[in-house]
C-alpha cells in the first residue's frame, strides 16, 4: 500500500470518526427533544405545545449552522482544513457535555430552556464548520476518480451518529423506570460525549493537511475574504448547493424525526416502534451511502442524486399509510425504504456540492451553500410537518410538502453542471495540472 493511499485512508477514517461523534452529539439533542425535553424544560405547556417548543429549540441549531459555516469556512480557507476540524470537534463536544448537566425547569424556571437553546446554538456553530472541513479533506486527498466515494464517508457519520445516539438513549430508557430516565438517565449519553471527543481529537491530530490547500498556500493564492469572493464569483454554485440540499433535508427529518412524533403522538404506539425502525434503517445506511458515492463516480453525481429524489417523492405517499397499519414490520419497512432513497441522494451530495467551488474558496462556498439550506430544510421540517397534520388532519399534506421540497432539489440539480470529471486543481487557484480525459475547469 502506497504512502499516499495510507494517508487517504487515514484522512477518511479521521473524518468519519469525527463527523460521527459530531452527529452523535447533534442527534442526541434531536431525539431528546421529542422524548425528554418537552416534560423536562416545558412542563407548564400542554403536550402539543411542549413538543412544538422543544422542536423549536432544536431548530435553533440550524440557524447557527450557516454562521458556523461562515466563520469556520473563512478560517478553513485561510488557515487550513485540519486546524478548523480540531476546533469544531471541541466546540461540539463541550456544548453537548454541558447540556448533560443542565438543570430542568423545575429547578431554575425559565432560565433552563434559555440555556438549553443557547447550548443548542453552540452545537449548531460547531456542526456548521464541521461538515465542510470533513468532506473537503476527504475529497482533496487521494485518487480524483474516487472523489465521490471518498467524500461520501463523512456523510456516513450521519447514520453512525444517529445509531449511536438513539441506541444509547433507547437502552437507557428501557433499562430504567420512566421517572429515573427523566431524572438522570437521559443525561448519561450527553456526558459520555466528553470522553468520546478525545478519541476524535487523537485521530484528527495525526492527519496531514489537504494537498490542494497546501498547493494554494505555496502559490500565495489564498483568498483574503473567502465568503465575499464566493458571493461575487460563485453565485450560481451557491444557488445550486442551496436548492439541491433542501429536499434531502426535508425528507430526512420527516423520515427520522417527525416519525417519532407521529407514531407516539398520533398513533399512540410505543416510542420503541419508531426508534427501532429508524435504527434498523440507519444501520443499513452505513453501507448504502458509500455505495451511492461510488456509483456517482461511475455514472455521475446528478443521475444518482436524481434517482434518489424521484424514489423519495414516490415513497413518501406509501410511508404514512404503512405507519398507519400500526404493524412494526411494516413501520420498519417504511423507514428502511425511506432511508434507502435518502442514501441515494446523500451519497453523491458531498462531492457534488464541494466540487462546485474552486479550491481557494471551497470551504467557505460549500459550507455556506450547504448550511443555509439547513435553515429552510432540516430545521423547519418537523415543525412544519407537525403543523400541517394539526391543521389538515391528514398525512397527505405532509407528503405533498416533502414532494414540493424535493422539486426544489431537482431545480438545484438542473442548474448545475455534472461535477464528476472536474479538475479540482484547474482555474485561478494554482497552475493547472494535466487532466484526465474529459476533465474541465471548476464551475464558477
GROMACS .gro file of C-alpha atoms in nm:
model
  444
    1UNK     CA    1   0.000   0.000   0.000
    2UNK     CA    2   0.146   0.336  -0.101
    3UNK     CA    3   0.203   0.616   0.146
    4UNK     CA    4  -0.049   0.826  -0.044
    5UNK     CA    5  -0.315   0.554  -0.015
    6UNK     CA    6  -0.242   0.510   0.355
    7UNK     CA    7  -0.275   0.882   0.414
    8UNK     CA    8  -0.601   0.897   0.221
    9UNK     CA    9  -0.746   0.616   0.431
   10UNK     CA   10  -0.623   0.783   0.748
   11UNK     CA   11  -0.792   1.110   0.646
   12UNK     CA   12  -1.117   0.932   0.559
   13UNK     CA   13  -1.111   0.748   0.893
   14UNK     CA   14  -1.043   1.071   1.083
   15UNK     CA   15  -1.326   1.247   0.900
   16UNK     CA   16  -1.565   0.958   0.960
   17UNK     CA   17  -1.487   0.925   1.333
   18UNK     CA   18  -1.501   1.298   1.397
   19UNK     CA   19  -1.818   1.351   1.195
   20UNK     CA   20  -1.985   1.051   1.361
   21UNK     CA   21  -1.912   1.200   1.703
   22UNK     CA   22  -2.046   1.540   1.597
   23UNK     CA   23  -2.367   1.386   1.461
   24UNK     CA   24  -2.392   1.169   1.771
   25UNK     CA   25  -2.399   1.491   1.972
   26UNK     CA   26  -2.643   1.655   1.732
   27UNK     CA   27  -2.888   1.363   1.721
   28UNK     CA   28  -2.877   1.320   2.097
   29UNK     CA   29  -3.046   1.656   2.116
   30UNK     CA   30  -3.288   1.586   1.829
   31UNK     CA   31  -3.404   1.259   1.985
   32UNK     CA   32  -3.420   1.402   2.337
   33UNK     CA   33  -3.621   1.695   2.200
   34UNK     CA   34  -3.901   1.452   2.115
   35UNK     CA   35  -3.870   1.215   2.413
   36UNK     CA   36  -3.749   1.414   2.716
   37UNK     CA   37  -3.723   1.790   2.677
   38UNK     CA   38  -4.100   1.863   2.646
   39UNK     CA   39  -4.157   1.731   3.000
   40UNK     CA   40  -3.828   1.850   3.148
   41UNK     CA   41  -3.798   2.202   3.010
   42UNK     CA   42  -4.159   2.290   2.914
   43UNK     CA   43  -4.373   2.120   3.181
   44UNK     CA   44  -4.628   2.406   3.203
   45UNK     CA   45  -4.739   2.363   2.840
   46UNK     CA   46  -4.986   2.109   2.703
   47UNK     CA   47  -4.826   1.812   2.524
   48UNK     CA   48  -4.868   1.955   2.172
   49UNK     CA   49  -4.722   2.297   2.252
   50UNK     CA   50  -4.450   2.148   2.472
   51UNK     CA   51  -4.338   1.929   2.180
   52UNK     CA   52  -4.361   2.226   1.944
   53UNK     CA   53  -4.149   2.441   2.178
   54UNK     CA   54  -3.894   2.163   2.216
   55UNK     CA   55  -3.867   2.116   1.839
   56UNK     CA   56  -3.827   2.493   1.805
   57UNK     CA   57  -3.521   2.491   2.032
   58UNK     CA   58  -3.395   2.206   1.817
   59UNK     CA   59  -3.431   2.434   1.513
   60UNK     CA   60  -3.204   2.696   1.674
   61UNK     CA   61  -2.902   2.486   1.576
   62UNK     CA   62  -2.995   2.510   1.210
   63UNK     CA   63  -2.995   2.889   1.234
   64UNK     CA   64  -2.647   2.875   1.389
   65UNK     CA   65  -2.507   2.634   1.131
   66UNK     CA   66  -2.468   2.891   0.850
   67UNK     CA   67  -2.290   3.123   1.093
   68UNK     CA   68  -2.060   2.836   1.187
   69UNK     CA   69  -2.009   2.765   0.818
   70UNK     CA   70  -1.915   3.129   0.753
   71UNK     CA   71  -1.677   3.163   1.048
   72UNK     CA   72  -1.507   2.825   1.021
   73UNK     CA   73  -1.521   2.830   0.643
   74UNK     CA   74  -1.325   3.157   0.646
   75UNK     CA   75  -1.052   3.009   0.865
   76UNK     CA   76  -1.061   2.681   0.674
   77UNK     CA   77  -0.976   2.867   0.353
   78UNK     CA   78  -0.726   3.092   0.531
   79UNK     CA   79  -0.555   2.875   0.796
   80UNK     CA   80  -0.619   2.526   0.663
   81UNK     CA   81  -0.871   2.245   0.691
   82UNK     CA   82  -0.704   2.040   0.966
   83UNK     CA   83  -0.687   2.313   1.234
   84UNK     CA   84  -1.051   2.404   1.192
   85UNK     CA   85  -1.164   2.042   1.220
   86UNK     CA   86  -0.997   2.013   1.560
   87UNK     CA   87  -1.170   2.330   1.684
   88UNK     CA   88  -1.517   2.229   1.560
   89UNK     CA   89  -1.493   1.894   1.737
   90UNK     CA   90  -1.408   2.068   2.065
   91UNK     CA   91  -1.693   2.319   2.027
   92UNK     CA   92  -1.949   2.044   1.970
   93UNK     CA   93  -1.816   1.812   2.241
   94UNK     CA   94  -1.807   2.074   2.516
   95UNK     CA   95  -2.154   2.212   2.442
   96UNK     CA   96  -2.304   1.861   2.439
   97UNK     CA   97  -2.142   1.777   2.773
   98UNK     CA   98  -2.286   2.094   2.925
   99UNK     CA   99  -2.637   2.003   2.806
  100UNK     CA  100  -2.596   1.687   3.011
  101UNK     CA  101  -2.555   1.887   3.333
  102UNK     CA  102  -2.830   2.145   3.271
  103UNK     CA  103  -3.092   2.188   3.546
  104UNK     CA  104  -3.454   2.148   3.444
  105UNK     CA  105  -3.743   2.395   3.455
  106UNK     CA  106  -3.843   2.270   3.800
  107UNK     CA  107  -3.506   2.385   3.941
  108UNK     CA  108  -3.437   2.721   3.774
  109UNK     CA  109  -3.754   2.810   3.587
  110UNK     CA  110  -3.736   2.984   3.251
  111UNK     CA  111  -3.356   3.004   3.267
  112UNK     CA  112  -3.346   2.630   3.190
  113UNK     CA  113  -3.497   2.643   2.837
  114UNK     CA  114  -3.296   2.960   2.764
  115UNK     CA  115  -2.969   2.784   2.849
  116UNK     CA  116  -3.085   2.482   2.652
  117UNK     CA  117  -3.145   2.692   2.341
  118UNK     CA  118  -2.809   2.869   2.388
  119UNK     CA  119  -2.615   2.543   2.403
  120UNK     CA  120  -2.809   2.412   2.104
  121UNK     CA  121  -2.697   2.726   1.919
  122UNK     CA  122  -2.333   2.649   2.004
  123UNK     CA  123  -2.383   2.293   1.881
  124UNK     CA  124  -2.502   2.439   1.553
  125UNK     CA  125  -2.191   2.656   1.524
  126UNK     CA  126  -1.968   2.350   1.562
  127UNK     CA  127  -2.158   2.136   1.315
  128UNK     CA  128  -2.177   2.424   1.069
  129UNK     CA  129  -1.800   2.426   1.042
  130UNK     CA  130  -1.753   2.050   1.070
  131UNK     CA  131  -1.929   1.928   0.757
  132UNK     CA  132  -1.735   2.133   0.504
  133UNK     CA  133  -1.396   2.053   0.651
  134UNK     CA  134  -1.456   1.678   0.683
  135UNK     CA  135  -1.592   1.646   0.331
  136UNK     CA  136  -1.323   1.862   0.174
  137UNK     CA  137  -1.038   1.682   0.350
  138UNK     CA  138  -1.171   1.350   0.218
  139UNK     CA  139  -1.234   1.496  -0.127
  140UNK     CA  140  -0.895   1.665  -0.168
  141UNK     CA  141  -0.687   1.360  -0.072
  142UNK     CA  142  -0.637   1.059  -0.295
  143UNK     CA  143  -0.742   0.949  -0.643
  144UNK     CA  144  -0.954   1.206  -0.827
  145UNK     CA  145  -1.153   0.925  -0.987
  146UNK     CA  146  -1.280   0.814  -0.643
  147UNK     CA  147  -1.382   1.154  -0.507
  148UNK     CA  148  -1.749   1.062  -0.479
  149UNK     CA  149  -1.667   0.751  -0.277
  150UNK     CA  150  -1.408   0.925  -0.059
  151UNK     CA  151  -1.629   1.227   0.015
  152UNK     CA  152  -1.927   1.005   0.100
  153UNK     CA  153  -1.761   0.869   0.414
  154UNK     CA  154  -1.814   1.184   0.623
  155UNK     CA  155  -2.180   1.151   0.521
  156UNK     CA  156  -2.180   0.807   0.685
  157UNK     CA  157  -2.128   0.998   1.009
  158UNK     CA  158  -2.498   1.089   0.999
  159UNK     CA  159  -2.641   0.736   1.032
  160UNK     CA  160  -2.348   0.632   1.252
  161UNK     CA  161  -2.417   0.921   1.489
  162UNK     CA  162  -2.789   0.851   1.481
  163UNK     CA  163  -2.743   0.481   1.558
  164UNK     CA  164  -2.508   0.558   1.846
  165UNK     CA  165  -2.719   0.840   1.994
  166UNK     CA  166  -3.060   0.679   1.956
  167UNK     CA  167  -2.928   0.338   2.056
  168UNK     CA  168  -2.785   0.470   2.381
  169UNK     CA  169  -3.099   0.667   2.465
  170UNK     CA  170  -3.312   0.363   2.386
  171UNK     CA  171  -3.103   0.138   2.611
  172UNK     CA  172  -3.119   0.393   2.891
  173UNK     CA  173  -3.495   0.437   2.859
  174UNK     CA  174  -3.566   0.064   2.861
  175UNK     CA  175  -3.330  -0.035   3.143
  176UNK     CA  176  -3.476   0.204   3.399
  177UNK     CA  177  -3.809   0.343   3.506
  178UNK     CA  178  -3.960   0.643   3.328
  179UNK     CA  179  -3.901   0.852   3.640
  180UNK     CA  180  -3.533   0.761   3.657
  181UNK     CA  181  -3.485   0.816   3.283
  182UNK     CA  182  -3.643   1.163   3.301
  183UNK     CA  183  -3.449   1.245   3.618
  184UNK     CA  184  -3.096   1.147   3.521
  185UNK     CA  185  -3.082   0.859   3.271
  186UNK     CA  186  -3.111   1.079   2.964
  187UNK     CA  187  -2.804   1.275   3.080
  188UNK     CA  188  -2.560   0.983   3.055
  189UNK     CA  189  -2.523   0.981   2.673
  190UNK     CA  190  -2.466   1.359   2.677
  191UNK     CA  191  -2.197   1.332   2.945
  192UNK     CA  192  -2.035   1.045   2.755
  193UNK     CA  193  -1.965   1.288   2.471
  194UNK     CA  194  -1.695   1.450   2.684
  195UNK     CA  195  -1.494   1.127   2.676
  196UNK     CA  196  -1.567   1.043   2.313
  197UNK     CA  197  -1.440   1.379   2.188
  198UNK     CA  198  -1.087   1.290   2.296
  199UNK     CA  199  -1.096   0.989   2.064
  200UNK     CA  200  -1.183   1.213   1.772
  201UNK     CA  201  -0.916   1.465   1.861
  202UNK     CA  202  -0.646   1.198   1.888
  203UNK     CA  203  -0.728   1.072   1.538
  204UNK     CA  204  -0.757   1.414   1.377
  205UNK     CA  205  -0.430   1.545   1.514
  206UNK     CA  206  -0.247   1.267   1.328
  207UNK     CA  207  -0.361   1.351   0.975
  208UNK     CA  208  -0.185   1.579   0.725
  209UNK     CA  209  -0.320   1.897   0.568
  210UNK     CA  210  -0.505   1.882   0.237
  211UNK     CA  211  -0.253   1.869  -0.051
  212UNK     CA  212  -0.466   2.100  -0.266
  213UNK     CA  213  -0.483   2.361   0.011
  214UNK     CA  214  -0.107   2.326   0.067
  215UNK     CA  215  -0.057   2.397  -0.302
  216UNK     CA  216  -0.278   2.706  -0.286
  217UNK     CA  217  -0.080   2.823   0.017
  218UNK     CA  218   0.251   2.758  -0.159
  219UNK     CA  219   0.150   2.976  -0.453
  220UNK     CA  220   0.023   3.256  -0.228
  221UNK     CA  221  -0.327   3.222  -0.376
  222UNK     CA  222  -0.533   3.216  -0.055
  223UNK     CA  223  -0.842   3.436  -0.061
  224UNK     CA  224  -0.833   3.733   0.178
  225UNK     CA  225  -1.210   3.739   0.226
  226UNK     CA  226  -1.332   3.399   0.103
  227UNK     CA  227  -1.704   3.447   0.161
  228UNK     CA  228  -1.718   3.781  -0.021
  229UNK     CA  229  -1.530   3.629  -0.310
  230UNK     CA  230  -1.766   3.331  -0.318
  231UNK     CA  231  -2.066   3.565  -0.335
  232UNK     CA  232  -1.903   3.758  -0.618
  233UNK     CA  233  -1.765   3.475  -0.829
  234UNK     CA  234  -1.979   3.168  -0.747
  235UNK     CA  235  -2.342   3.286  -0.717
  236UNK     CA  236  -2.483   3.010  -0.936
  237UNK     CA  237  -2.287   2.744  -0.747
  238UNK     CA  238  -2.425   2.876  -0.418
  239UNK     CA  239  -2.780   2.867  -0.554
  240UNK     CA  240  -2.733   2.513  -0.680
  241UNK     CA  241  -2.583   2.390  -0.350
  242UNK     CA  242  -2.863   2.559  -0.154
  243UNK     CA  243  -3.154   2.427  -0.358
  244UNK     CA  244  -3.006   2.081  -0.414
  245UNK     CA  245  -2.998   2.019  -0.041
  246UNK     CA  246  -3.340   2.145   0.071
  247UNK     CA  247  -3.548   1.846  -0.035
  248UNK     CA  248  -3.293   1.599   0.100
  249UNK     CA  249  -3.314   1.762   0.442
  250UNK     CA  250  -3.694   1.784   0.449
  251UNK     CA  251  -3.726   1.419   0.352
  252UNK     CA  252  -3.466   1.305   0.605
  253UNK     CA  253  -3.612   1.486   0.906
  254UNK     CA  254  -3.962   1.377   0.810
  255UNK     CA  255  -3.846   1.016   0.789
  256UNK     CA  256  -3.637   1.023   1.110
  257UNK     CA  257  -3.768   1.295   1.345
  258UNK     CA  258  -4.136   1.351   1.261
  259UNK     CA  259  -4.191   0.975   1.251
  260UNK     CA  260  -4.128   0.968   1.629
  261UNK     CA  261  -4.381   1.245   1.693
  262UNK     CA  262  -4.640   1.085   1.463
  263UNK     CA  263  -4.610   0.731   1.597
  264UNK     CA  264  -4.611   0.828   1.966
  265UNK     CA  265  -4.846   1.129   1.947
  266UNK     CA  266  -5.098   1.046   1.673
  267UNK     CA  267  -5.093   0.666   1.665
  268UNK     CA  268  -5.034   0.629   2.041
  269UNK     CA  269  -4.782   0.349   1.984
  270UNK     CA  270  -4.473   0.280   2.198
  271UNK     CA  271  -4.178   0.503   2.108
  272UNK     CA  272  -3.974   0.187   2.054
  273UNK     CA  273  -4.165   0.129   1.729
  274UNK     CA  274  -4.029   0.450   1.577
  275UNK     CA  275  -3.684   0.436   1.735
  276UNK     CA  276  -3.616   0.075   1.640
  277UNK     CA  277  -3.747   0.119   1.286
  278UNK     CA  278  -3.520   0.418   1.224
  279UNK     CA  279  -3.228   0.243   1.394
  280UNK     CA  280  -3.257  -0.053   1.157
  281UNK     CA  281  -3.285   0.175   0.856
  282UNK     CA  282  -2.992   0.392   0.971
  283UNK     CA  283  -2.774   0.084   1.019
  284UNK     CA  284  -2.836  -0.009   0.654
  285UNK     CA  285  -2.733   0.342   0.550
  286UNK     CA  286  -2.385   0.279   0.689
  287UNK     CA  287  -2.323   0.064   0.382
  288UNK     CA  288  -2.559   0.228   0.134
  289UNK     CA  289  -2.418   0.582   0.144
  290UNK     CA  290  -2.065   0.482   0.029
  291UNK     CA  291  -2.224   0.262  -0.240
  292UNK     CA  292  -2.415   0.564  -0.370
  293UNK     CA  293  -2.095   0.770  -0.360
  294UNK     CA  294  -1.913   0.503  -0.559
  295UNK     CA  295  -2.198   0.486  -0.812
  296UNK     CA  296  -2.166   0.862  -0.861
  297UNK     CA  297  -1.800   0.809  -0.957
  298UNK     CA  298  -1.918   0.567  -1.224
  299UNK     CA  299  -2.239   0.724  -1.353
  300UNK     CA  300  -2.211   1.087  -1.242
  301UNK     CA  301  -2.328   1.283  -0.938
  302UNK     CA  302  -2.655   1.413  -1.082
  303UNK     CA  303  -2.803   1.085  -1.216
  304UNK     CA  304  -2.757   0.901  -0.884
  305UNK     CA  305  -2.876   1.203  -0.685
  306UNK     CA  306  -3.185   1.244  -0.905
  307UNK     CA  307  -3.272   0.875  -0.877
  308UNK     CA  308  -3.290   0.920  -0.501
  309UNK     CA  309  -3.506   1.232  -0.536
  310UNK     CA  310  -3.760   1.056  -0.757
  311UNK     CA  311  -3.768   0.747  -0.533
  312UNK     CA  312  -3.822   0.957  -0.219
  313UNK     CA  313  -4.102   1.157  -0.386
  314UNK     CA  314  -4.282   0.834  -0.472
  315UNK     CA  315  -4.219   0.655  -0.143
  316UNK     CA  316  -4.345   0.936   0.082
  317UNK     CA  317  -4.701   0.852  -0.033
  318UNK     CA  318  -4.656   0.494   0.089
  319UNK     CA  319  -4.463   0.594   0.402
  320UNK     CA  320  -4.752   0.719   0.618
  321UNK     CA  321  -5.005   0.450   0.513
  322UNK     CA  322  -4.751   0.190   0.625
  323UNK     CA  323  -4.713   0.369   0.959
  324UNK     CA  324  -5.092   0.374   0.994
  325UNK     CA  325  -5.104  -0.007   0.986
  326UNK     CA  326  -4.957   0.001   1.341
  327UNK     CA  327  -4.762  -0.311   1.247
  328UNK     CA  328  -4.396  -0.291   1.345
  329UNK     CA  329  -4.266  -0.491   1.045
  330UNK     CA  330  -4.446  -0.254   0.808
  331UNK     CA  331  -4.333   0.051   1.004
  332UNK     CA  332  -3.976  -0.078   0.977
  333UNK     CA  333  -4.024  -0.132   0.602
  334UNK     CA  334  -4.146   0.227   0.567
  335UNK     CA  335  -3.836   0.361   0.741
  336UNK     CA  336  -3.593   0.129   0.560
  337UNK     CA  337  -3.706   0.217   0.209
  338UNK     CA  338  -3.729   0.585   0.304
  339UNK     CA  339  -3.365   0.593   0.415
  340UNK     CA  340  -3.255   0.391   0.112
  341UNK     CA  341  -3.388   0.676  -0.103
  342UNK     CA  342  -3.211   0.923   0.124
  343UNK     CA  343  -2.881   0.734   0.088
  344UNK     CA  344  -2.905   0.764  -0.291
  345UNK     CA  345  -2.925   1.142  -0.252
  346UNK     CA  346  -2.685   1.180   0.037
  347UNK     CA  347  -2.404   0.963  -0.100
  348UNK     CA  348  -2.316   1.186  -0.401
  349UNK     CA  349  -2.424   1.509  -0.230
  350UNK     CA  350  -2.094   1.582  -0.054
  351UNK     CA  351  -1.878   1.560  -0.365
  352UNK     CA  352  -2.141   1.733  -0.578
  353UNK     CA  353  -2.156   2.043  -0.355
  354UNK     CA  354  -1.783   2.063  -0.276
  355UNK     CA  355  -1.685   2.026  -0.643
  356UNK     CA  356  -1.893   2.331  -0.738
  357UNK     CA  357  -1.630   2.560  -0.580
  358UNK     CA  358  -1.263   2.625  -0.655
  359UNK     CA  359  -1.002   2.511  -0.401
  360UNK     CA  360  -0.921   2.850  -0.251
  361UNK     CA  361  -1.292   2.910  -0.180
  362UNK     CA  362  -1.418   2.555  -0.134
  363UNK     CA  363  -1.454   2.551   0.245
  364UNK     CA  364  -1.649   2.879   0.256
  365UNK     CA  365  -1.858   2.812  -0.053
  366UNK     CA  366  -1.956   2.454   0.025
  367UNK     CA  367  -2.028   2.531   0.391
  368UNK     CA  368  -2.238   2.836   0.309
  369UNK     CA  369  -2.450   2.668   0.043
  370UNK     CA  370  -2.499   2.354   0.249
  371UNK     CA  371  -2.568   2.513   0.586
  372UNK     CA  372  -2.805   2.792   0.477
  373UNK     CA  373  -3.024   2.526   0.317
  374UNK     CA  374  -3.046   2.360   0.658
  375UNK     CA  375  -3.250   2.652   0.792
  376UNK     CA  376  -3.516   2.619   0.524
  377UNK     CA  377  -3.498   2.241   0.509
  378UNK     CA  378  -3.398   2.047   0.819
  379UNK     CA  379  -3.474   2.297   1.094
  380UNK     CA  380  -3.833   2.358   0.991
  381UNK     CA  381  -3.929   2.016   0.854
  382UNK     CA  382  -4.052   1.853   1.180
  383UNK     CA  383  -4.226   2.175   1.289
  384UNK     CA  384  -4.397   2.226   0.952
  385UNK     CA  385  -4.497   1.858   0.936
  386UNK     CA  386  -4.645   1.884   1.286
  387UNK     CA  387  -4.840   2.198   1.198
  388UNK     CA  388  -4.962   2.062   0.863
  389UNK     CA  389  -5.104   1.750   1.021
  390UNK     CA  390  -5.253   1.950   1.307
  391UNK     CA  391  -5.423   2.186   1.059
  392UNK     CA  392  -5.543   1.943   0.789
  393UNK     CA  393  -5.567   1.623   0.996
  394UNK     CA  394  -5.418   1.419   0.712
  395UNK     CA  395  -5.067   1.297   0.637
  396UNK     CA  396  -5.129   1.371   0.269
  397UNK     CA  397  -5.049   1.734   0.347
  398UNK     CA  398  -4.712   1.629   0.491
  399UNK     CA  399  -4.638   1.412   0.186
  400UNK     CA  400  -4.714   1.697  -0.052
  401UNK     CA  401  -4.481   1.922   0.149
  402UNK     CA  402  -4.198   1.669   0.113
  403UNK     CA  403  -4.257   1.639  -0.263
  404UNK     CA  404  -4.255   2.018  -0.303
  405UNK     CA  405  -3.920   2.036  -0.125
  406UNK     CA  406  -3.781   1.757  -0.345
  407UNK     CA  407  -3.895   1.953  -0.650
  408UNK     CA  408  -3.672   2.239  -0.534
  409UNK     CA  409  -3.383   1.994  -0.513
  410UNK     CA  410  -3.449   1.887  -0.871
  411UNK     CA  411  -3.411   2.251  -0.979
  412UNK     CA  412  -3.078   2.271  -0.797
  413UNK     CA  413  -2.951   1.968  -0.983
  414UNK     CA  414  -3.077   2.100  -1.316
  415UNK     CA  415  -2.892   2.434  -1.297
  416UNK     CA  416  -2.557   2.274  -1.208
  417UNK     CA  417  -2.311   2.100  -1.438
  418UNK     CA  418  -2.202   1.741  -1.389
  419UNK     CA  419  -1.909   1.776  -1.148
  420UNK     CA  420  -1.764   1.423  -1.156
  421UNK     CA  421  -1.492   1.500  -1.414
  422UNK     CA  422  -1.391   1.846  -1.296
  423UNK     CA  423  -1.018   1.907  -1.240
  424UNK     CA  424  -1.010   2.047  -0.888
  425UNK     CA  425  -0.664   2.198  -0.940
  426UNK     CA  426  -0.760   2.392  -1.254
  427UNK     CA  427  -0.856   2.758  -1.261
  428UNK     CA  428  -0.708   3.059  -1.082
  429UNK     CA  429  -0.608   2.873  -0.763
  430UNK     CA  430  -0.287   2.708  -0.880
  431UNK     CA  431  -0.124   2.627  -1.212
  432UNK     CA  432  -0.339   2.366  -1.385
  433UNK     CA  433  -0.219   2.008  -1.397
  434UNK     CA  434  -0.272   1.763  -1.683
  435UNK     CA  435  -0.633   1.648  -1.668
  436UNK     CA  436  -0.790   1.311  -1.706
  437UNK     CA  437  -0.980   1.267  -2.032
  438UNK     CA  438  -1.297   1.473  -2.026
  439UNK     CA  439  -1.199   1.697  -1.736
  440UNK     CA  440  -1.276   2.065  -1.744
  441UNK     CA  441  -1.213   2.362  -1.518
  442UNK     CA  442  -1.406   2.431  -1.200
  443UNK     CA  443  -1.760   2.553  -1.204
  444UNK     CA  444  -1.773   2.920  -1.101
   0.00000   0.00000   0.00000
